[in-house]
Amino acid sequence: MPMDERVPIRRAVIGFLLILGFVVVLMALVRPAIFTLAPPRDDASVAIGTATDVTAATGRHEILLSRSYGWAGERDAGDGRVQVEIIAGPTTTGIAAVNGASPVREDCDVTITADRLVDCDGRAWTFAGLPLDSDDPPLERFPIRVDAGSVLVDFTRTIDD
């Protein structure tokens, strides 16, 4: 059966342009709504891992912050950002996140041992950041919360604030 009819190109182009216009208008309406309705993602809500991973073992985490808060061990990461290393893991009361740098000496990292955290000068803390010797200051301890299985840390303040 021969086809003598012409292909309706004009109708296809008009249909395509109408659909494209609809998609552009939809994007123009939805995109601002996403930024308006979504909660802010600043240094007050930084995800460091899943609750399962963090509670499995105490570990070190490198965190990039949007600005400096004066925490021990902060390193410049460029563009006004800083990088800080934390230690997070299970404690007897839940989950703790503490600074991975000694509060006494900036260049002294805190290491994880079997039953405590120890800095390069031998000062020791519990996994919750509390000193074992009452003469030593506590580690900087950050507030944490678990939201939908993710461990979120607030780097804008410490627990002592």
Coordinates of N, CA, C and O in Angstrom, one line a residue:
M1 N 0.8 -1.2 0.0 CA 0.0 0.0 0.0 C 0.9 1.2 0.0 O 1.7 1.5 0.9
P2 N 0.9 2.0 -1.0 CA 1.7 3.2 -1.1 C 1.3 4.3 -0.2 O 0.1 4.5 0.0
M3 N 2.2 5.1 0.3 CA 1.9 6.2 1.2 C 2.2 7.5 0.4 O 3.3 7.8 0.1
D4 N 1.1 8.2 0.1 CA 1.2 9.4 -0.6 C 1.1 10.6 0.3 O 1.2 11.7 -0.2
E5 N 0.8 10.4 1.6 CA 0.6 11.5 2.4 C 1.9 12.1 2.9 O 2.9 11.3 3.1
R6 N 2.0 13.4 3.1 CA 3.2 14.0 3.6 C 3.4 13.8 5.1 O 2.4 13.7 5.8
V7 N 4.6 13.8 5.6 CA 4.8 13.7 7.0 C 4.5 15.0 7.7 O 4.9 16.1 7.2
P8 N 3.7 15.0 8.8 CA 3.2 16.2 9.4 C 4.4 16.8 10.3 O 4.3 16.8 11.5
I9 N 5.4 17.4 9.7 CA 6.5 17.9 10.4 C 6.1 19.2 11.2 O 6.5 19.3 12.3
R10 N 5.3 20.0 10.6 CA 4.9 21.2 11.3 C 4.2 20.9 12.6 O 4.4 21.5 13.6
R11 N 3.3 19.9 12.5 CA 2.5 19.5 13.7 C 3.4 18.9 14.8 O 3.3 19.2 16.0
A12 N 4.4 18.2 14.4 CA 5.4 17.5 15.3 C 6.2 18.6 16.0 O 6.5 18.6 17.2
V13 N 6.7 19.6 15.2 CA 7.5 20.7 15.8 C 6.7 21.5 16.8 O 7.2 21.8 17.9
I14 N 5.5 21.8 16.4 CA 4.6 22.6 17.3 C 4.4 21.8 18.6 O 4.4 22.3 19.7
G15 N 4.1 20.5 18.5 CA 3.9 19.7 19.7 C 5.1 19.6 20.6 O 5.0 19.7 21.8
F16 N 6.3 19.5 19.9 CA 7.5 19.4 20.7 C 7.8 20.8 21.4 O 8.1 20.8 22.6
L17 N 7.5 21.9 20.7 CA 7.7 23.2 21.4 C 6.7 23.4 22.5 O 7.1 24.0 23.6
L18 N 5.5 22.9 22.4 CA 4.6 23.0 23.5 C 5.0 22.2 24.7 O 4.9 22.7 25.8
I19 N 5.5 21.0 24.5 CA 5.9 20.1 25.5 C 7.2 20.8 26.2 O 7.3 20.8 27.4
L20 N 8.1 21.3 25.4 CA 9.3 21.9 25.9 C 8.9 23.1 26.8 O 9.5 23.3 27.8
G21 N 8.0 23.9 26.3 CA 7.6 25.1 27.1 C 7.0 24.7 28.4 O 7.2 25.3 29.4
F22 N 6.2 23.6 28.4 CA 5.6 23.1 29.6 C 6.6 22.7 30.6 O 6.6 23.0 31.8
V23 N 7.6 22.0 30.1 CA 8.7 21.5 31.0 C 9.5 22.7 31.6 O 9.9 22.7 32.8
V24 N 9.8 23.7 30.8 CA 10.5 24.9 31.3 C 9.7 25.6 32.3 O 10.3 26.0 33.4
V25 N 8.4 25.8 32.1 CA 7.6 26.4 33.1 C 7.5 25.6 34.4 O 7.6 26.1 35.5
L26 N 7.4 24.3 34.3 CA 7.4 23.4 35.5 C 8.7 23.5 36.2 O 8.7 23.6 37.5
M27 N 9.8 23.5 35.5 CA 11.1 23.7 36.2 C 11.3 25.0 36.9 O 11.8 25.1 38.0
A28 N 10.7 26.0 36.3 CA 10.8 27.4 36.9 C 10.0 27.5 38.2 O 10.3 28.3 39.0
L29 N 8.9 26.7 38.3 CA 8.1 26.7 39.5 C 8.7 25.7 40.6 O 8.6 26.0 41.7
V30 N 9.2 24.6 40.2 CA 9.6 23.5 41.1 C 10.9 23.9 41.7 O 11.1 23.7 42.9
R31 N 11.9 24.3 41.0 CA 13.2 24.6 41.5 C 13.3 25.6 42.6 O 13.9 25.3 43.7
P32 N 12.6 26.7 42.6 CA 12.6 27.6 43.8 C 11.9 27.0 45.0 O 12.3 27.2 46.1
A33 N 10.9 26.1 44.7 CA 10.2 25.5 45.8 C 11.1 24.5 46.5 O 11.1 24.4 47.8
I34 N 12.0 23.9 45.8 CA 13.0 22.9 46.4 C 13.9 23.7 47.4 O 14.1 23.3 48.6
F35 N 14.4 24.8 47.0 CA 15.3 25.6 47.9 C 14.5 26.3 49.0 O 15.1 26.5 50.0
T36 N 13.3 26.6 48.8 CA 12.5 27.2 49.8 C 12.1 26.3 50.9 O 12.1 26.6 52.1
L37 N 11.7 25.1 50.5 CA 11.1 24.1 51.5 C 12.2 23.2 52.1 O 12.0 22.7 53.2
A38 N 13.3 23.0 51.5 CA 14.4 22.1 52.0 C 15.0 22.8 53.2 O 15.3 24.0 53.2
P39 N 15.4 22.0 54.2 CA 16.1 22.6 55.4 C 17.5 23.0 55.0 O 18.1 22.4 54.1
P40 N 18.1 24.0 55.6 CA 19.4 24.4 55.3 C 20.4 23.3 55.6 O 20.3 22.6 56.6
R41 N 21.4 23.2 54.8 CA 22.5 22.2 55.0 C 23.8 23.0 55.2 O 24.6 23.2 54.3
D42 N 23.9 23.4 56.4 CA 25.2 24.1 56.7 C 26.0 23.3 57.7 O 25.7 22.1 57.8
D43 N 26.9 23.9 58.4 CA 27.7 23.1 59.4 C 27.0 22.7 60.6 O 27.6 22.0 61.5
A44 N 25.7 23.1 60.7 CA 24.9 22.6 61.9 C 24.3 21.2 61.6 O 23.7 20.7 62.6
S45 N 24.5 20.7 60.4 CA 23.9 19.4 60.1 C 24.7 18.7 59.1 O 24.4 18.6 57.9
V46 N 25.9 18.2 59.5 CA 26.8 17.5 58.6 C 26.7 16.0 58.9 O 26.9 15.5 60.0
A47 N 26.4 15.3 57.8 CA 26.3 13.8 57.9 C 27.7 13.2 57.9 O 28.5 13.5 57.0
I48 N 28.0 12.3 58.9 CA 29.3 11.7 58.9 C 29.2 10.2 58.6 O 30.3 9.5 58.5
G49 N 28.0 9.7 58.5 CA 27.9 8.2 58.1 C 26.6 7.7 58.6 O 25.8 8.5 59.2
T50 N 26.3 6.5 58.4 CA 25.1 5.8 58.8 C 25.3 5.4 60.3 O 26.4 5.2 60.8
A51 N 24.2 5.3 61.0 CA 24.2 4.9 62.4 C 24.8 3.6 62.6 O 25.6 3.3 63.5
T52 N 24.6 2.7 61.6 CA 25.1 1.3 61.7 C 26.7 1.4 61.6 O 27.3 0.7 62.4
D53 N 27.2 2.2 60.7 CA 28.6 2.2 60.5 C 29.3 2.9 61.7 O 30.4 2.5 62.2
V54 N 28.7 4.0 62.2 CA 29.3 4.7 63.3 C 29.3 3.9 64.6 O 30.2 4.0 65.4
T55 N 28.2 3.2 64.8 CA 28.2 2.4 66.1 C 28.9 1.1 66.0 O 29.2 0.5 67.0
A56 N 29.4 0.7 64.8 CA 30.1 -0.5 64.7 C 31.5 -0.4 65.3 O 32.0 -1.4 65.9
A57 N 32.2 0.7 65.1 CA 33.5 0.9 65.6 C 33.9 2.4 65.7 O 33.3 3.2 64.9
T58 N 34.7 2.7 66.6 CA 35.2 4.1 66.7 C 36.2 4.4 65.5 O 37.1 3.6 65.3
G59 N 36.0 5.5 64.8 CA 36.8 5.8 63.7 C 37.0 7.3 63.5 O 36.4 8.1 64.0
R60 N 38.0 7.6 62.6 CA 38.3 9.0 62.3 C 37.6 9.4 61.0 O 37.4 8.6 60.1
H61 N 37.2 10.7 61.0 CA 36.5 11.2 59.8 C 37.0 12.6 59.5 O 37.2 13.4 60.4
E62 N 37.4 12.8 58.3 CA 37.8 14.1 57.8 C 36.6 14.9 57.4 O 35.8 14.4 56.5
I63 N 36.4 16.1 57.9 CA 35.2 16.9 57.6 C 35.6 18.2 57.0 O 36.5 18.9 57.5
L64 N 34.9 18.6 56.0 CA 35.1 19.9 55.4 C 34.0 20.9 55.8 O 32.8 20.6 55.6
L65 N 34.4 22.0 56.5 CA 33.4 22.9 57.0 C 33.4 24.2 56.1 O 34.4 24.5 55.5
S66 N 32.2 24.9 56.1 CA 32.1 26.0 55.2 C 32.8 27.2 55.8 O 33.1 28.2 55.0
R67 N 33.2 27.2 57.1 CA 33.9 28.4 57.6 C 34.6 27.9 58.9 O 34.4 26.8 59.4
S68 N 35.5 28.7 59.4 CA 36.2 28.4 60.6 C 35.4 28.7 61.9 O 34.7 29.7 61.9
Y69 N 35.5 27.8 62.8 CA 34.8 28.0 64.1 C 35.9 28.1 65.2 O 35.5 28.2 66.4
G70 N 37.2 28.0 64.9 CA 38.2 28.0 65.9 C 38.5 26.7 66.6 O 39.0 26.7 67.7
W71 N 38.1 25.6 66.0 CA 38.3 24.3 66.7 C 39.7 23.9 66.6 O 40.4 24.3 65.6
A72 N 40.2 23.2 67.5 CA 41.6 22.7 67.5 C 41.8 21.9 66.3 O 41.0 21.1 65.9
G73 N 43.0 22.1 65.7 CA 43.4 21.2 64.5 C 42.8 21.6 63.2 O 42.9 20.9 62.2
E74 N 42.1 22.8 63.1 CA 41.5 23.2 61.8 C 42.6 23.5 60.9 O 43.7 24.1 61.2
R75 N 42.4 23.0 59.6 CA 43.4 23.3 58.5 C 42.7 24.0 57.4 O 41.5 23.7 57.1
D76 N 43.4 25.0 56.8 CA 42.8 25.8 55.7 C 42.6 24.8 54.5 O 43.5 24.1 54.1
A77 N 41.4 24.9 53.9 CA 41.1 24.1 52.7 C 40.8 25.0 51.5 O 40.4 24.5 50.5
G78 N 41.0 26.3 51.6 CA 40.8 27.2 50.5 C 39.4 27.7 50.5 O 38.5 27.1 51.0
D79 N 39.2 28.8 49.8 CA 37.9 29.5 49.6 C 37.2 29.7 51.0 O 36.0 29.6 51.1
G80 N 37.9 30.0 52.0 CA 37.3 30.3 53.3 C 36.9 29.0 54.1 O 36.4 29.1 55.2
R81 N 37.1 27.9 53.5 CA 36.7 26.6 54.2 C 37.8 26.1 55.0 O 39.0 26.4 54.8
V82 N 37.5 25.2 55.9 CA 38.5 24.6 56.8 C 38.2 23.1 56.9 O 37.0 22.7 56.7
Q83 N 39.2 22.3 57.1 CA 39.1 20.9 57.3 C 39.4 20.5 58.7 O 40.4 21.1 59.3
V84 N 38.6 19.7 59.3 CA 38.9 19.3 60.7 C 38.7 17.7 60.8 O 37.9 17.2 60.0
E85 N 39.4 17.1 61.6 CA 39.3 15.7 61.8 C 38.7 15.4 63.1 O 39.0 15.9 64.1
I86 N 37.7 14.5 63.0 CA 37.0 14.1 64.3 C 37.1 12.6 64.5 O 37.4 11.8 63.6
I87 N 36.7 12.2 65.7 CA 36.7 10.8 66.1 C 35.2 10.5 66.5 O 34.7 11.3 67.4
A88 N 34.6 9.6 65.9 CA 33.2 9.3 66.2 C 33.0 7.8 66.4 O 33.7 7.0 65.7
G89 N 32.2 7.5 67.3 CA 31.9 6.1 67.6 C 31.0 5.9 68.8 O 30.5 6.8 69.4
P90 N 30.8 4.6 69.1 CA 29.8 4.3 70.2 C 30.5 4.5 71.6 O 31.7 4.4 71.8
T91 N 29.6 4.9 72.5 CA 30.0 5.1 73.9 C 29.0 4.4 74.7 O 28.0 3.8 74.2
T92 N 29.1 4.4 76.0 CA 28.2 3.7 76.9 C 26.8 4.4 76.9 O 25.8 3.8 77.2
T93 N 26.8 5.7 76.5 CA 25.5 6.4 76.5 C 25.0 6.7 75.1 O 24.0 7.4 74.9
G94 N 25.6 6.1 74.1 CA 25.1 6.3 72.7 C 26.2 6.5 71.7 O 27.1 5.7 71.6
I95 N 26.2 7.6 71.0 CA 27.3 7.9 70.0 C 27.9 9.2 70.4 O 27.2 10.2 70.8
A96 N 29.2 9.3 70.2 CA 29.9 10.6 70.5 C 30.8 11.0 69.3 O 31.2 10.1 68.6
A97 N 30.9 12.3 69.1 CA 31.8 12.9 68.1 C 32.7 13.9 68.8 O 32.2 14.8 69.4
V98 N 34.0 13.7 68.8 CA 34.9 14.5 69.4 C 36.0 15.0 68.4 O 36.2 14.3 67.4
N99 N 36.7 16.1 68.8 CA 37.7 16.6 67.9 C 38.9 15.6 67.9 O 39.3 15.1 68.9
G100 N 39.5 15.4 66.7 CA 40.7 14.5 66.6 C 42.0 15.2 66.9 O 43.0 14.6 66.7
A101 N 42.0 16.4 67.4 CA 43.2 17.1 67.8 C 43.2 17.4 69.3 O 42.1 17.7 69.8
S102 N 44.4 17.4 69.9 CA 44.5 17.7 71.3 C 44.1 19.1 71.6 O 44.5 20.0 70.9
P103 N 43.4 19.4 72.7 CA 43.0 20.8 73.0 C 44.2 21.5 73.7 O 44.2 22.7 73.8
V104 N 45.3 20.8 74.0 CA 46.5 21.4 74.6 C 47.5 21.8 73.6 O 48.0 22.9 73.7
R105 N 47.8 20.9 72.6 CA 48.8 21.2 71.6 C 48.1 21.1 70.2 O 47.6 20.0 69.9
E106 N 48.2 22.1 69.4 CA 47.5 22.1 68.0 C 48.1 21.0 67.1 O 47.4 20.4 66.4
D107 N 49.4 20.8 67.2 CA 50.1 19.8 66.3 C 50.1 18.4 66.9 O 50.8 17.5 66.4
C108 N 49.2 18.1 67.8 CA 49.2 16.8 68.5 C 47.9 16.1 68.2 O 46.9 16.5 68.8
D109 N 47.9 15.1 67.4 CA 46.7 14.3 67.0 C 46.3 13.4 68.1 O 47.2 12.9 68.9
V110 N 45.1 13.1 68.2 CA 44.6 12.1 69.2 C 44.4 10.8 68.5 O 43.9 10.7 67.3
T111 N 44.9 9.7 69.1 CA 44.9 8.4 68.4 C 43.9 7.5 69.2 O 43.6 7.8 70.4
I112 N 43.4 6.6 68.5 CA 42.4 5.6 69.1 C 43.1 4.4 69.6 O 43.8 3.7 68.8
T113 N 42.9 4.0 70.8 CA 43.5 2.8 71.3 C 42.3 1.9 71.7 O 41.2 2.2 71.4
A114 N 42.6 0.7 72.3 CA 41.6 -0.2 72.6 C 40.5 0.3 73.5 O 39.3 0.0 73.4
D115 N 40.9 1.1 74.5 CA 39.9 1.5 75.5 C 39.9 3.0 75.8 O 39.2 3.4 76.7
R116 N 40.6 3.8 75.0 CA 40.7 5.2 75.3 C 41.2 6.0 74.1 O 41.7 5.4 73.1
L117 N 41.2 7.3 74.2 CA 41.8 8.2 73.2 C 43.0 8.8 73.8 O 43.0 9.2 75.0
V118 N 44.1 8.8 73.1 CA 45.4 9.3 73.7 C 46.1 10.3 72.7 O 46.1 10.0 71.5
D119 N 46.6 11.4 73.2 CA 47.3 12.3 72.3 C 48.8 12.0 72.4 O 49.3 11.1 73.1
C120 N 49.6 12.7 71.6 CA 51.0 12.4 71.5 C 51.8 12.7 72.8 O 52.9 12.2 72.9
D121 N 51.3 13.4 73.7 CA 51.9 13.6 75.0 C 51.5 12.7 76.1 O 51.9 12.8 77.2
G122 N 50.6 11.7 75.7 CA 50.2 10.7 76.7 C 48.9 11.1 77.5 O 48.5 10.3 78.3
R123 N 48.3 12.3 77.2 CA 47.1 12.6 77.9 C 46.0 11.7 77.3 O 46.0 11.3 76.1
A124 N 45.0 11.2 78.2 CA 44.0 10.3 77.8 C 42.6 10.7 78.1 O 42.4 11.5 79.0
W125 N 41.7 10.3 77.2 CA 40.3 10.6 77.3 C 39.5 9.4 77.1 O 39.9 8.5 76.5
T126 N 38.2 9.4 77.6 CA 37.3 8.4 77.2 C 36.8 8.6 75.8 O 37.1 9.6 75.2
F127 N 36.1 7.6 75.3 CA 35.6 7.8 73.9 C 34.6 8.9 73.8 O 34.3 9.4 72.7
A128 N 34.0 9.3 74.9 CA 33.1 10.4 75.0 C 33.8 11.8 75.1 O 33.2 12.8 75.1
G129 N 35.2 11.8 75.1 CA 35.9 13.0 75.2 C 36.2 13.5 76.5 O 36.8 14.6 76.7
L130 N 35.9 12.8 77.6 CA 36.1 13.3 79.0 C 37.5 12.8 79.4 O 37.9 11.7 79.1
P131 N 38.3 13.7 80.1 CA 39.6 13.4 80.5 C 39.7 12.3 81.6 O 38.8 12.3 82.5
L132 N 40.7 11.4 81.5 CA 40.9 10.4 82.5 C 41.6 11.1 83.7 O 41.5 10.6 84.8
D133 N 42.4 12.1 83.5 CA 43.1 12.9 84.5 C 42.4 14.2 84.7 O 42.2 14.9 83.7
S134 N 41.9 14.5 85.9 CA 41.1 15.7 86.1 C 41.9 17.0 85.8 O 41.3 18.0 85.6
D135 N 43.2 17.0 85.6 CA 44.0 18.2 85.3 C 43.9 18.5 83.8 O 44.2 19.6 83.4
D136 N 43.5 17.5 83.0 CA 43.5 17.7 81.5 C 42.1 18.3 81.1 O 41.1 18.0 81.7
P137 N 42.1 19.1 80.1 CA 40.8 19.6 79.6 C 40.1 18.5 78.7 O 40.8 17.6 78.2
P138 N 38.8 18.6 78.6 CA 38.1 17.6 77.8 C 38.4 17.9 76.3 O 38.7 19.0 75.9
L139 N 38.1 16.9 75.5 CA 38.2 17.1 74.0 C 37.0 18.0 73.6 O 35.9 17.9 74.3
E140 N 37.1 18.7 72.5 CA 35.9 19.4 72.0 C 34.9 18.3 71.5 O 35.1 17.5 70.7
R141 N 33.7 18.4 72.2 CA 32.6 17.4 71.9 C 31.5 18.1 71.1 O 31.0 19.1 71.6
F142 N 31.1 17.5 70.1 CA 30.1 18.1 69.2 C 28.7 17.4 69.4 O 28.7 16.1 69.5
P143 N 27.6 18.1 69.3 CA 26.3 17.5 69.5 C 26.0 16.7 68.2 O 26.3 17.0 67.1
I144 N 25.4 15.5 68.5 CA 25.0 14.7 67.4 C 23.5 14.3 67.5 O 23.0 14.3 68.6
R145 N 22.9 13.9 66.4 CA 21.6 13.4 66.4 C 21.5 12.4 65.2 O 22.3 12.5 64.2
V146 N 20.7 11.4 65.4 CA 20.5 10.4 64.3 C 19.1 10.8 63.6 O 18.1 10.9 64.3
D147 N 19.2 10.9 62.3 CA 18.0 11.3 61.6 C 17.9 10.4 60.4 O 18.7 10.4 59.5
A148 N 16.8 9.5 60.4 CA 16.6 8.6 59.3 C 17.8 7.7 59.0 O 18.1 7.4 57.9
G149 N 18.5 7.3 60.1 CA 19.6 6.4 59.9 C 20.9 7.0 59.7 O 21.9 6.4 59.6
S150 N 21.0 8.3 59.5 CA 22.2 9.1 59.3 C 22.6 9.8 60.6 O 21.8 10.4 61.3
V151 N 23.9 9.8 60.9 CA 24.4 10.5 62.0 C 24.8 11.9 61.6 O 25.6 12.1 60.7
L152 N 24.1 12.9 62.2 CA 24.4 14.3 61.8 C 25.1 15.0 63.0 O 24.6 14.8 64.1
V153 N 26.1 15.7 62.7 CA 26.9 16.4 63.7 C 26.7 17.9 63.5 O 26.8 18.4 62.4
D154 N 26.6 18.6 64.6 CA 26.5 20.1 64.6 C 27.9 20.7 64.9 O 28.4 20.6 66.1
F155 N 28.6 21.2 63.9 CA 29.9 21.7 64.1 C 29.9 23.2 64.4 O 31.0 23.9 64.4
T156 N 28.8 23.8 64.6 CA 28.7 25.2 64.9 C 28.9 25.5 66.4 O 29.1 26.7 66.8
R157 N 28.8 24.5 67.3 CA 29.0 24.6 68.7 C 29.5 23.3 69.3 O 29.5 22.3 68.6
T158 N 29.9 23.4 70.6 CA 30.3 22.1 71.3 C 29.2 21.8 72.3 O 28.3 22.7 72.6
I159 N 29.3 20.7 72.9 CA 28.3 20.3 73.9 C 28.4 21.1 75.1 O 27.4 21.4 75.8
D160 N 29.6 21.6 75.4 CA 29.8 22.5 76.6 C 29.3 23.9 76.5 O 29.2 24.6 77.4
D161 N 28.9 24.3 75.2 CA 28.4 25.7 75.0 C 27.0 25.8 75.6 O 26.2 25.0 75.7

